[in-house]
XYZ file of C-alpha atoms in Angstrom:
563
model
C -16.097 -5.928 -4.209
C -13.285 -3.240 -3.283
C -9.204 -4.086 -2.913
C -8.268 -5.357 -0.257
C -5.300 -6.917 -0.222
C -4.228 -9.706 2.611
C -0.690 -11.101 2.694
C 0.584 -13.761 5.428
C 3.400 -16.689 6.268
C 2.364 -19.316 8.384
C 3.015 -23.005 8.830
C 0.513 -26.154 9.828
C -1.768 -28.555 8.414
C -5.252 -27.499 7.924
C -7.615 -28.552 10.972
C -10.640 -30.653 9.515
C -13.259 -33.284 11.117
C -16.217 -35.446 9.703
C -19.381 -33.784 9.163
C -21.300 -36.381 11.572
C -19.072 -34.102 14.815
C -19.947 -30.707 13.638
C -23.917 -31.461 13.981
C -25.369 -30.749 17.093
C -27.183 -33.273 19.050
C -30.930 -33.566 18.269
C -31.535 -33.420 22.067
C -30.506 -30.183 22.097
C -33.242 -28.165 23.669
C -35.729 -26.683 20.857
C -35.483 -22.740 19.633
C -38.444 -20.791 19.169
C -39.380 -20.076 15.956
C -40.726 -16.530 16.116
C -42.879 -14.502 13.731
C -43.650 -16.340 10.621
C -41.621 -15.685 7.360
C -42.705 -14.646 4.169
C -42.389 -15.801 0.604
C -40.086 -12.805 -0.639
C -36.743 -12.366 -1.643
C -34.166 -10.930 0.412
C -32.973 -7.485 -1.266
C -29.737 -5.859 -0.525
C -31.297 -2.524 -1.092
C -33.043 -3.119 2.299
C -30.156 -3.569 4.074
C -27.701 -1.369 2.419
C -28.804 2.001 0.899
C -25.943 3.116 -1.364
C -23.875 0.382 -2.355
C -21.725 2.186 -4.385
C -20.191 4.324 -1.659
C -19.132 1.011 0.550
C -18.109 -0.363 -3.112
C -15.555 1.615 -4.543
C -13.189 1.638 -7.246
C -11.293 -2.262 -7.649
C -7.663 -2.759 -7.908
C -8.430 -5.195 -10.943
C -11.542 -5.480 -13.076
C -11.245 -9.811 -13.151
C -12.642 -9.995 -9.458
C -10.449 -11.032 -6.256
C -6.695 -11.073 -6.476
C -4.541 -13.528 -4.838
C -1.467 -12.015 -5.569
C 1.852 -14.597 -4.833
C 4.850 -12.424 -4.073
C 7.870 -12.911 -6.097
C 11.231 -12.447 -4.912
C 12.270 -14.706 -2.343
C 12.473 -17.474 -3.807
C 15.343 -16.220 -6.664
C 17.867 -17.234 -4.209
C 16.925 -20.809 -3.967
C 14.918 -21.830 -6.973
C 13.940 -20.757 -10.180
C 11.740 -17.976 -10.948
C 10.533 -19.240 -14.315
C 9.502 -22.206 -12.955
C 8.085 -20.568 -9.876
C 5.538 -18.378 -12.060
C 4.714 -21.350 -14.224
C 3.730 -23.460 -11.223
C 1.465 -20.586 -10.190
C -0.354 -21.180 -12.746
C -0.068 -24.894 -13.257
C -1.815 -24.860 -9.822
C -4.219 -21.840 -10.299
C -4.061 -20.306 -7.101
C -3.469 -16.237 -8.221
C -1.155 -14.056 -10.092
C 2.791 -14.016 -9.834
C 2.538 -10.259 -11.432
C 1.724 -7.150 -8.522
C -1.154 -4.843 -9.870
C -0.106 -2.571 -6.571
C 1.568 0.614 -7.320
C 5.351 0.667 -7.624
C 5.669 3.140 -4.926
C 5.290 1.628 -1.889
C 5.032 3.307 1.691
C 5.481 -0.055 3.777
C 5.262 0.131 7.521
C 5.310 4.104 7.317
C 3.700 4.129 10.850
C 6.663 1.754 12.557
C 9.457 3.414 10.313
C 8.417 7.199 11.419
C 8.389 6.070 14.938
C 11.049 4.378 15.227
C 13.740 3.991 13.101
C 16.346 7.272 12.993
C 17.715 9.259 10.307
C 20.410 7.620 8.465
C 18.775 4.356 9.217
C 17.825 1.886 6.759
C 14.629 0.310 6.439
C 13.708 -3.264 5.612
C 13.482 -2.356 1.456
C 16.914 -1.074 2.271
C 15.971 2.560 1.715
C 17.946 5.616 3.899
C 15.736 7.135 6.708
C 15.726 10.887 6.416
C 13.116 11.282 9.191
C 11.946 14.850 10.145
C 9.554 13.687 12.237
C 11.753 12.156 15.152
C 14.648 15.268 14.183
C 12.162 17.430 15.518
C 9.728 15.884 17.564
C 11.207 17.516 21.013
C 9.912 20.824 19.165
C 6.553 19.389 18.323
C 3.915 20.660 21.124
C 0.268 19.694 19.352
C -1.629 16.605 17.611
C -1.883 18.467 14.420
C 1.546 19.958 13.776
C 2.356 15.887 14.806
C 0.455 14.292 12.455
C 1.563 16.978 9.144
C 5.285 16.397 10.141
C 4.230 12.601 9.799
C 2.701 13.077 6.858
C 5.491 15.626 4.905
C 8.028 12.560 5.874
C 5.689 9.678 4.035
C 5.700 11.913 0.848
C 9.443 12.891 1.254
C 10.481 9.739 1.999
C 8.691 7.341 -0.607
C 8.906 9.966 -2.866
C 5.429 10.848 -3.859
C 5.689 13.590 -5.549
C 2.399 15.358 -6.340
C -1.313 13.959 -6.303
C -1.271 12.460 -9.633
C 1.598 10.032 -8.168
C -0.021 6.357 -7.716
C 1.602 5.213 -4.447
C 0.764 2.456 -1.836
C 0.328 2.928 1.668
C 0.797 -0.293 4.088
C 0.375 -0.218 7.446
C 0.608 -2.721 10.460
C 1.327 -1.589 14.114
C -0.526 1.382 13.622
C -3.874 2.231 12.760
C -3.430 5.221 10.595
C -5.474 4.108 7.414
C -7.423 7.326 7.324
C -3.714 9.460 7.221
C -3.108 8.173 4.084
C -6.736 8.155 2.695
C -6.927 11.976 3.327
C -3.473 12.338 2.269
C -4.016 10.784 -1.834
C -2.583 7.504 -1.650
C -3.811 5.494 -4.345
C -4.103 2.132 -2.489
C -4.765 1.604 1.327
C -3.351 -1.992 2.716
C -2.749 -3.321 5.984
C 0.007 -5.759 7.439
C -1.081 -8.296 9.709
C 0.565 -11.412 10.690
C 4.054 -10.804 12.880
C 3.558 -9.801 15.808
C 1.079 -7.039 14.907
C -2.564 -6.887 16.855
C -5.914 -7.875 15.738
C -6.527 -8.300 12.342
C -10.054 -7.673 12.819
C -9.478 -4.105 14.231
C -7.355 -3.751 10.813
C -10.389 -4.700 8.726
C -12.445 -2.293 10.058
C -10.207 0.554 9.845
C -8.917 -0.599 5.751
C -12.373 -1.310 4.943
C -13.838 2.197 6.547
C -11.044 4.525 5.250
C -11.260 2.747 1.867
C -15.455 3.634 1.924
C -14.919 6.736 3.383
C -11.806 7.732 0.768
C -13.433 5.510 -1.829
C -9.839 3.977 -2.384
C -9.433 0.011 -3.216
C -7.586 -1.231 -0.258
C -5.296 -4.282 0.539
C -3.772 -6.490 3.764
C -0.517 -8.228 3.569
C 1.228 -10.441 6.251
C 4.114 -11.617 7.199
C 6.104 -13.586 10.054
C 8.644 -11.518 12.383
C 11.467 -13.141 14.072
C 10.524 -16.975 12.561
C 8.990 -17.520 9.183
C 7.828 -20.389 7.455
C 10.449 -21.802 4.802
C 10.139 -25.351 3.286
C 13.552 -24.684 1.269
C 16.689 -26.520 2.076
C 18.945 -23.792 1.674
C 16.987 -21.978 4.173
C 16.491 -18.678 2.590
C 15.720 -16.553 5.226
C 19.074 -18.129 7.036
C 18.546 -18.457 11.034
C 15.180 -17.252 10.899
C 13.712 -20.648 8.292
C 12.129 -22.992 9.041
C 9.315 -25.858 8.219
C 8.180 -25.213 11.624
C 8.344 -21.633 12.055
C 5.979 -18.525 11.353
C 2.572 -18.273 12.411
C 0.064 -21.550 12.397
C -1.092 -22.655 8.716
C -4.607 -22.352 10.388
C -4.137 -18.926 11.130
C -3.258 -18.466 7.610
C -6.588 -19.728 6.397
C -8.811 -17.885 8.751
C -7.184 -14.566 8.294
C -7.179 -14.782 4.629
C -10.715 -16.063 4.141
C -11.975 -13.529 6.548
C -10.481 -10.898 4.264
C -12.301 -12.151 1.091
C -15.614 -12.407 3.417
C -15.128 -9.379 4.584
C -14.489 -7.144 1.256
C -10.974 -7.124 0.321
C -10.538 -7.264 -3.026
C -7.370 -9.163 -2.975
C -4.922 -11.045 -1.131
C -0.732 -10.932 -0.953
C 0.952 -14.122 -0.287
C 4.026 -12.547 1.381
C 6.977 -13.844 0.381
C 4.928 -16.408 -1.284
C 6.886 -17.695 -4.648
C 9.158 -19.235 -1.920
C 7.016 -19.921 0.637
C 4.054 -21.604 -1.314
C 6.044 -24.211 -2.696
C 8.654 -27.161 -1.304
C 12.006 -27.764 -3.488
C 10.645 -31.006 -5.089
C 9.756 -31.076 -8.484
C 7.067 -32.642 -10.196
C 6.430 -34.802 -13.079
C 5.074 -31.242 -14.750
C 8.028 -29.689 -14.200
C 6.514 -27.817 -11.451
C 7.651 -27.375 -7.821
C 5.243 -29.523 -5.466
C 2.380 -26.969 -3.653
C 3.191 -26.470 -0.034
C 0.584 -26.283 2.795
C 0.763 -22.995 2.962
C 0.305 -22.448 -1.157
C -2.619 -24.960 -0.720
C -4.241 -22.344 1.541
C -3.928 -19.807 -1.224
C -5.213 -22.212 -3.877
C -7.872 -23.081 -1.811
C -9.040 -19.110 -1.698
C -8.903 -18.212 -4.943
C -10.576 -21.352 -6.341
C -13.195 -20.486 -3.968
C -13.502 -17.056 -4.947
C -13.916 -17.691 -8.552
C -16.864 -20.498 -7.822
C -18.194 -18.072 -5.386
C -17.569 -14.841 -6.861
C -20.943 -12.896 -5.507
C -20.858 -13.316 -2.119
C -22.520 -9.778 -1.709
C -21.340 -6.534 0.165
C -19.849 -6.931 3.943
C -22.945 -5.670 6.192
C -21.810 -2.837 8.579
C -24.357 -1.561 9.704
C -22.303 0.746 12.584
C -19.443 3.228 11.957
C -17.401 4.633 14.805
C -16.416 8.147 14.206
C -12.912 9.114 15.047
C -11.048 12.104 16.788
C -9.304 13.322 13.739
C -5.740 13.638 15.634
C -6.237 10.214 17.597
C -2.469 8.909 16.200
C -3.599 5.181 17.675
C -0.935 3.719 19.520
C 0.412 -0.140 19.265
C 0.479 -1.239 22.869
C -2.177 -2.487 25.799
C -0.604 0.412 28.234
C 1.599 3.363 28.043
C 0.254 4.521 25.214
C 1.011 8.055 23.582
C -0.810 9.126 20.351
C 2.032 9.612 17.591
C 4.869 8.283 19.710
C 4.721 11.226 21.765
C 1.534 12.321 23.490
C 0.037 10.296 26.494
C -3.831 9.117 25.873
C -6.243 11.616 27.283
C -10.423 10.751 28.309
C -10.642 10.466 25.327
C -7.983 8.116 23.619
C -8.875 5.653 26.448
C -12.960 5.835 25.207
C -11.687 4.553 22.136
C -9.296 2.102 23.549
C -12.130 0.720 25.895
C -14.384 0.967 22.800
C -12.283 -1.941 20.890
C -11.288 -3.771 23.861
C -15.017 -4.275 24.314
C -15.685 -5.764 20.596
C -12.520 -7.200 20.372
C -10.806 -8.840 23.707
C -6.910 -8.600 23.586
C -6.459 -7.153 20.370
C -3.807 -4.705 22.269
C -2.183 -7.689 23.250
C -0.849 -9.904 20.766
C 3.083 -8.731 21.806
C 2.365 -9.637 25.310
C 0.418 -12.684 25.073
C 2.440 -14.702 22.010
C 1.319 -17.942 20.900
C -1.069 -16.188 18.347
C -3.556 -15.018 21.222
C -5.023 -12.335 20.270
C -4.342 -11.920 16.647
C -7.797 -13.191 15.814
C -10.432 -13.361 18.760
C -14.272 -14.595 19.639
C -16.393 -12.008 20.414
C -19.943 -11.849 21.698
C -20.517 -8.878 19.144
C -20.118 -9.219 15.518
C -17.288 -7.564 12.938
C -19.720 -5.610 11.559
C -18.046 -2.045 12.212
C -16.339 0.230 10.330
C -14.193 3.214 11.612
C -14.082 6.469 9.699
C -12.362 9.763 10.553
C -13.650 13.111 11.742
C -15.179 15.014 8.932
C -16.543 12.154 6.896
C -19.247 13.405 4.520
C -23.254 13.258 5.525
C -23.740 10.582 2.461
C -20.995 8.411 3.684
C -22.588 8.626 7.558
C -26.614 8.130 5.964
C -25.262 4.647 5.086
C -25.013 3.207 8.357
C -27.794 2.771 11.129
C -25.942 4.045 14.036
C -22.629 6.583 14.235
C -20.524 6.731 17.465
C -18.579 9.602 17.916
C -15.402 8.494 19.771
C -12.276 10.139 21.113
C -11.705 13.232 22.108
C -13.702 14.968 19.129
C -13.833 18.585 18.298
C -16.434 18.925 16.334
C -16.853 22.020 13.555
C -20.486 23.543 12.682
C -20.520 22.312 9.595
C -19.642 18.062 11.361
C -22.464 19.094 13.966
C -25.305 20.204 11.511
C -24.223 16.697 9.396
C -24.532 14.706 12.277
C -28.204 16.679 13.471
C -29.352 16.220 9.965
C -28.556 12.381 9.181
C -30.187 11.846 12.861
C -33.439 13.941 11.444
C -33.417 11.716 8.534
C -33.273 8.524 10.523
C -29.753 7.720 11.914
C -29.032 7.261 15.177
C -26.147 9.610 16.475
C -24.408 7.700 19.738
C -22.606 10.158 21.929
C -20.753 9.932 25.275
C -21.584 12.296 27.888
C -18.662 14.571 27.226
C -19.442 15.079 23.934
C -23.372 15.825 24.118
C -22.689 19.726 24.567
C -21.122 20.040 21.138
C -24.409 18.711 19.553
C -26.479 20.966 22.012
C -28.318 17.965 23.318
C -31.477 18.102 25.228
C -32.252 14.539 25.995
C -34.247 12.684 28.535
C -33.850 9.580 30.414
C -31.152 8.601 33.476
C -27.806 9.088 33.557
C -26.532 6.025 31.929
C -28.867 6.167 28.948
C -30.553 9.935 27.492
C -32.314 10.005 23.994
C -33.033 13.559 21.983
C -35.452 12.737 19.187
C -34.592 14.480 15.979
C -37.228 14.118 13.475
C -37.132 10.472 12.286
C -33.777 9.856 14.569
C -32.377 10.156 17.224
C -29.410 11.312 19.563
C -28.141 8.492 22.447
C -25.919 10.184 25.305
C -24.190 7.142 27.567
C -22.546 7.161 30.674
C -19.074 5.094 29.743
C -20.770 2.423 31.958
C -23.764 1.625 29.629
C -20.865 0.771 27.015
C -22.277 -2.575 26.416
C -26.134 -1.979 26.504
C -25.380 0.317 23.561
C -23.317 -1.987 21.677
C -26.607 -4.739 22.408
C -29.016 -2.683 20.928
C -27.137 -0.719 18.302
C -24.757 -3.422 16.785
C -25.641 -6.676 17.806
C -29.579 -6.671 17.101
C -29.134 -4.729 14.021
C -27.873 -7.904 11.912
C -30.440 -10.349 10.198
C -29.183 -13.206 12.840
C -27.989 -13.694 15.894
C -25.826 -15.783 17.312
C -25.421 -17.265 20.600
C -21.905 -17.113 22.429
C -18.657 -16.280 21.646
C -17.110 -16.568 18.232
C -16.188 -14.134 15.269
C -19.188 -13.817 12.616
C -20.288 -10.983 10.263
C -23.109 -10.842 7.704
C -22.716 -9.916 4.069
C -26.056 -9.269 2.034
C -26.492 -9.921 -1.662
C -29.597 -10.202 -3.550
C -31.693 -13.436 -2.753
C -29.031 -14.366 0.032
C -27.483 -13.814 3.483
C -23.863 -15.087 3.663
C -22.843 -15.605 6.814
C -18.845 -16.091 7.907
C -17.978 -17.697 11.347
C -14.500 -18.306 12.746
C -13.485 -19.594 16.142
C -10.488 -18.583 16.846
C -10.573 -20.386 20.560
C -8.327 -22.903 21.057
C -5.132 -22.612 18.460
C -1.758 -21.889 19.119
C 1.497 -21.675 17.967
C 4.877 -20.257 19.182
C 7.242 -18.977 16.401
C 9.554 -21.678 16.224
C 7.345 -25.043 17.452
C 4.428 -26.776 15.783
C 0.403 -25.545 16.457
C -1.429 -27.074 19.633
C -5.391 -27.387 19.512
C -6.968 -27.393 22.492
C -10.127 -29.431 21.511
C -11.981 -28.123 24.817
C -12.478 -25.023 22.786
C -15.456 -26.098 20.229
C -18.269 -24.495 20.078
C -21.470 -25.627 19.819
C -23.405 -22.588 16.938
C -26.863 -21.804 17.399
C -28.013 -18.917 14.865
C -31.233 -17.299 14.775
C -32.977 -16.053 12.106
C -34.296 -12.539 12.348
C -35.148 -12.013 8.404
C -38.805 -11.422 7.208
C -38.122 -13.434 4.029
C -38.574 -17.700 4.102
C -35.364 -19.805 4.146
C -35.140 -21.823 0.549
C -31.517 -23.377 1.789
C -28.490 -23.291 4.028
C -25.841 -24.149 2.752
C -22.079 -24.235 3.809
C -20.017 -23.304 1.755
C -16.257 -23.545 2.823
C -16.051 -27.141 3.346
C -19.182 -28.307 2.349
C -20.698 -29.262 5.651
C -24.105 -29.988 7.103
C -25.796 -27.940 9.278
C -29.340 -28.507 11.122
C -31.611 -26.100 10.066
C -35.385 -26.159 11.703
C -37.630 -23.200 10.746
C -35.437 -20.116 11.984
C -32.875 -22.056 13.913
C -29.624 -23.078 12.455
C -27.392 -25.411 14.365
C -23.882 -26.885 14.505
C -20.761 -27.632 15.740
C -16.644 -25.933 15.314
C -13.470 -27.128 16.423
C -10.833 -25.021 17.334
C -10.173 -23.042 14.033
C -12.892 -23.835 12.042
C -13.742 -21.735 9.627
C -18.050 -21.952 8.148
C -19.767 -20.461 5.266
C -23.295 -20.235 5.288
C -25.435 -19.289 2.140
C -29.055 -18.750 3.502
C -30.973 -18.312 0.420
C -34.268 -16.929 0.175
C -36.904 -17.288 -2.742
């Protein structure tokens, strides 16, 4: 696995139910049980030709890193005994392995926050960017102002410096990539939108880079304290944050999905309530239990094989992503073109509301059911023709310029058997000569192909080209991915229907939002087991059909194992 890192503050108890209520009926109509499998072993190799480009360097060479954040808690408790009850409990490491220079929230800081300023470490804002952005009249002069300012600012100063980048509003993972940083991390948690959107830009610009990357979390205008001195003043509270829940399914979604580490924001405090215990420990929190609970689980299950994404979306190099569900404007200054709005739409479509976390509260939004699976990555303009000959299908999205030397990459990984996916107002750059309607025209190229789409046939691509590219499928709504290891499939599904929480009050469940799972089994190779491996949970499995139930923030497992 690569770094990623994953850092959050919630508050809640965990959500569990008996085994008997998350089986499906047996009168549940039957599933056909399609071709017939054979006796042979699943191979990754199959699945995912080089590894060790969507691998990457690691952050540390013991595995996954649940890092618990030190700090906080020197005002209230002791730090001694904080790090020693880390380890009493074995739930991660009290000691960072990040970089000491740290470029936190660059994206929200550049946009907003004036010279002479301070930001939240308490540094002075010298920003050049906003000093001269009246002047600035192009994308590109934009986004180098942006980028003299990180390196100025935080102090990095040559390419042999290690820093950290860390962003959360803003999706400008690749900006750092390209510009040397050393680690790539996202924020999520606050008030900041979907954390699956984040994935799949950390986890692309760390392949595409080949940088370890990171996510970290924390609370906003509440967080979750269980101190009595209230350390965070007004803001404490046992009730206040984000839902414990969400804590869970965020972070074990970032294990599942790559990340080669977690950050427990704030989390020698947080993790842990004043009491102390007959070990001279302080008493594990339901938050810290979360944490425990993760890394426990990814020492037992260590190999849980590489996260399958099978589909990259290739960016406009200048895109500077915006924050918000309208009035958008690419690096705090430009409004979205055509193009910006294609790749807008574009997420929307594989992940409903993630724009609007700010303007829905309550947590909707932050983590979201989908009928397509998280099993994209995004990489920018320019990425090289090895990195795109690992995936099965490349969109071009945005409004894309593309050089010679991008255009004869992208003809030549279609002629060797990729599938090149291009809107109608980008076909002319590749010098397309398709057939077929308007909605839908294919170019052969050799052993590929090149797909132009009408806007409209958005979701007939994203069938074909995403969806019925995985192993499985699954019927209805909920979040799921695939991740493929020799001799196994593991399979991650969340619903994130039917919790929420409002900073300062305790989580509801709506219990109207369970879901009742039916997975089918695509793979050539025979099904040895199933077995779940979160909570340890039965699941009806006949021939190619897998079946069962989840509550409202449910979190399942599944190890299919072949022969």
């Amino acid at each position: 696995m690569k770094f990623k890192y994953l850092s959050l503050c919630l508050c809640l108890s965990l959500f569990a139910c008996s085994d008997d209520e998350n089986i499906l009926p047996e009168e549940k109509p039957a599933v056909p049980q399609g071709e017939p499998m054979e006796d042979t072993p699943i191979v990754q190799k199959d699945y995912i030709s080089n590894s060790s480009l969507w691998m990457g360097p690691s952050l540390a060479n013991d595995g996954f890193v649940v890092e618990v954040e030190m700090g906080a808690e020197s005002s209230a408790r002791s730090t001694e005994r904080t790090k020693k009850s880390i380890e009493h409990y074995n739930m991660g490491v009290h000691q960072s392995p990040l970089p000491e220079i740290k470029a936190a929230e660059w994206g929200y800081t550049v946009l907003n926050l004036p010279t002479g300023q301070t930001d939240g470490a308490g540094r002075v804002i010298d920003n050049i960017y906003l000093d001269n952005k009246a002047s600035i009249n192009d994308r590109k002069t934009a986004l180098e102002t942006i980028m003299r300012f990180v390196k100025k600012q935080y102090r990095v100063e040559d390419s042999s410096t290690p820093w950290y980048s860390m962003n959360g509003h803003y999706c400008w993972h690749h900006y750092a990539g390209a510009s040397g940083a050393t680690v790539l991390a996202s924020e999520i948690g606050e008030n900041i939108h979907g954390y699956q959107l984040h994935i799949a830009m950390n986890r692309g610009a760390a392949r595409q880079y080949s940088k370890p990357w990171v996510i970290s979390s924390w609370h906003g205008a509440s967080i979750l304290d269980y101190s009595k001195s209230k350390i965070w003043k007004e803001y404490s509270g046992p009730k206040h944050g984000h839902s414990i829940n969400l804590v869970e399914r965020s972070m074990l979604m970032s294990y599942m999905a790559g990340a080669d580490g977690v950050v427990a924001e704030g989390g020698g405090a947080i993790c842990f309530y004043d009491d102390i215990t007959a070990d001279d420990c302080y008493k594990l929190s339901p938050y810290g239990k979360v944490f425990q609970k993760l890394y426990q689980f990814s020492k037992t299950h260590s190999n849980v094989g590489i996260t399958y994404t099978p589909f990259a979306v290739l960016l406009d190099q200048f895109h500077g992503m915006d924050r918000q569900p309208a009035g958008q404007q690419v690096f705090g200054k430009f409004g979205y073109n055509q193009g910006d709005m294609e790749t807008f739409n574009l997420i929307e479509t594989l992940w409903p509301q993630t724009f609007s976390v700010e303007k829905n509260g309550n947590e909707i939004g932050s983590m979201v059911n989908s009928k397509y699976p998280d099993a994209v990555d995004f990489l920018l303009q320019g990425a090289s023709l090895n990195m795109l000959k690992t995936y099965k299908a490349v969109m071009l999205s945005g409004d894309i310029t593309l050089t010679p030397a991008q255009i004869a990459d992208l003809r030549s990984y279609a002629a060797d058997g990729g599938v090149v996916l291009a809107s109608n107002r980008h076909l002319d750059q590749l010098a397309f000569n398709g057939t077929g309607d308007t909605a839908i025209r294919e170019e052969k190229v050799d052993k590929g192909k090149i797909v132009g789409f009408d806007p409209s046939a958005l979701k007939d691509i994203l069938d074909k080209y995403l969806r019925k590219m995985l192993p499985i499928e699954v019927e209805g709504d909920i979040e799921y991915f695939v991740n493929v290891a020799d001799g196994a499939f593991y399979v991650t599904l969340i619903n994130n229907d039917g919790v929420m929480k409002a900073p300062k009050t305790p989580v509801q469940f709506d219990s109207s939002k369970r879901k009742d799972i039916v997975i089918h089994y695509k793979a050539k190779n025979t099904i040895q087991s199933v077995d779940e491996l979160w909570n340890s949970r039965k699941v009806h499995v006949e021939g190619r059909t897998i079946k069962f139930r989840m509550l409202p923030g449910d979190c399942y497992i599944l190890k299919i194992a072949s022969v």
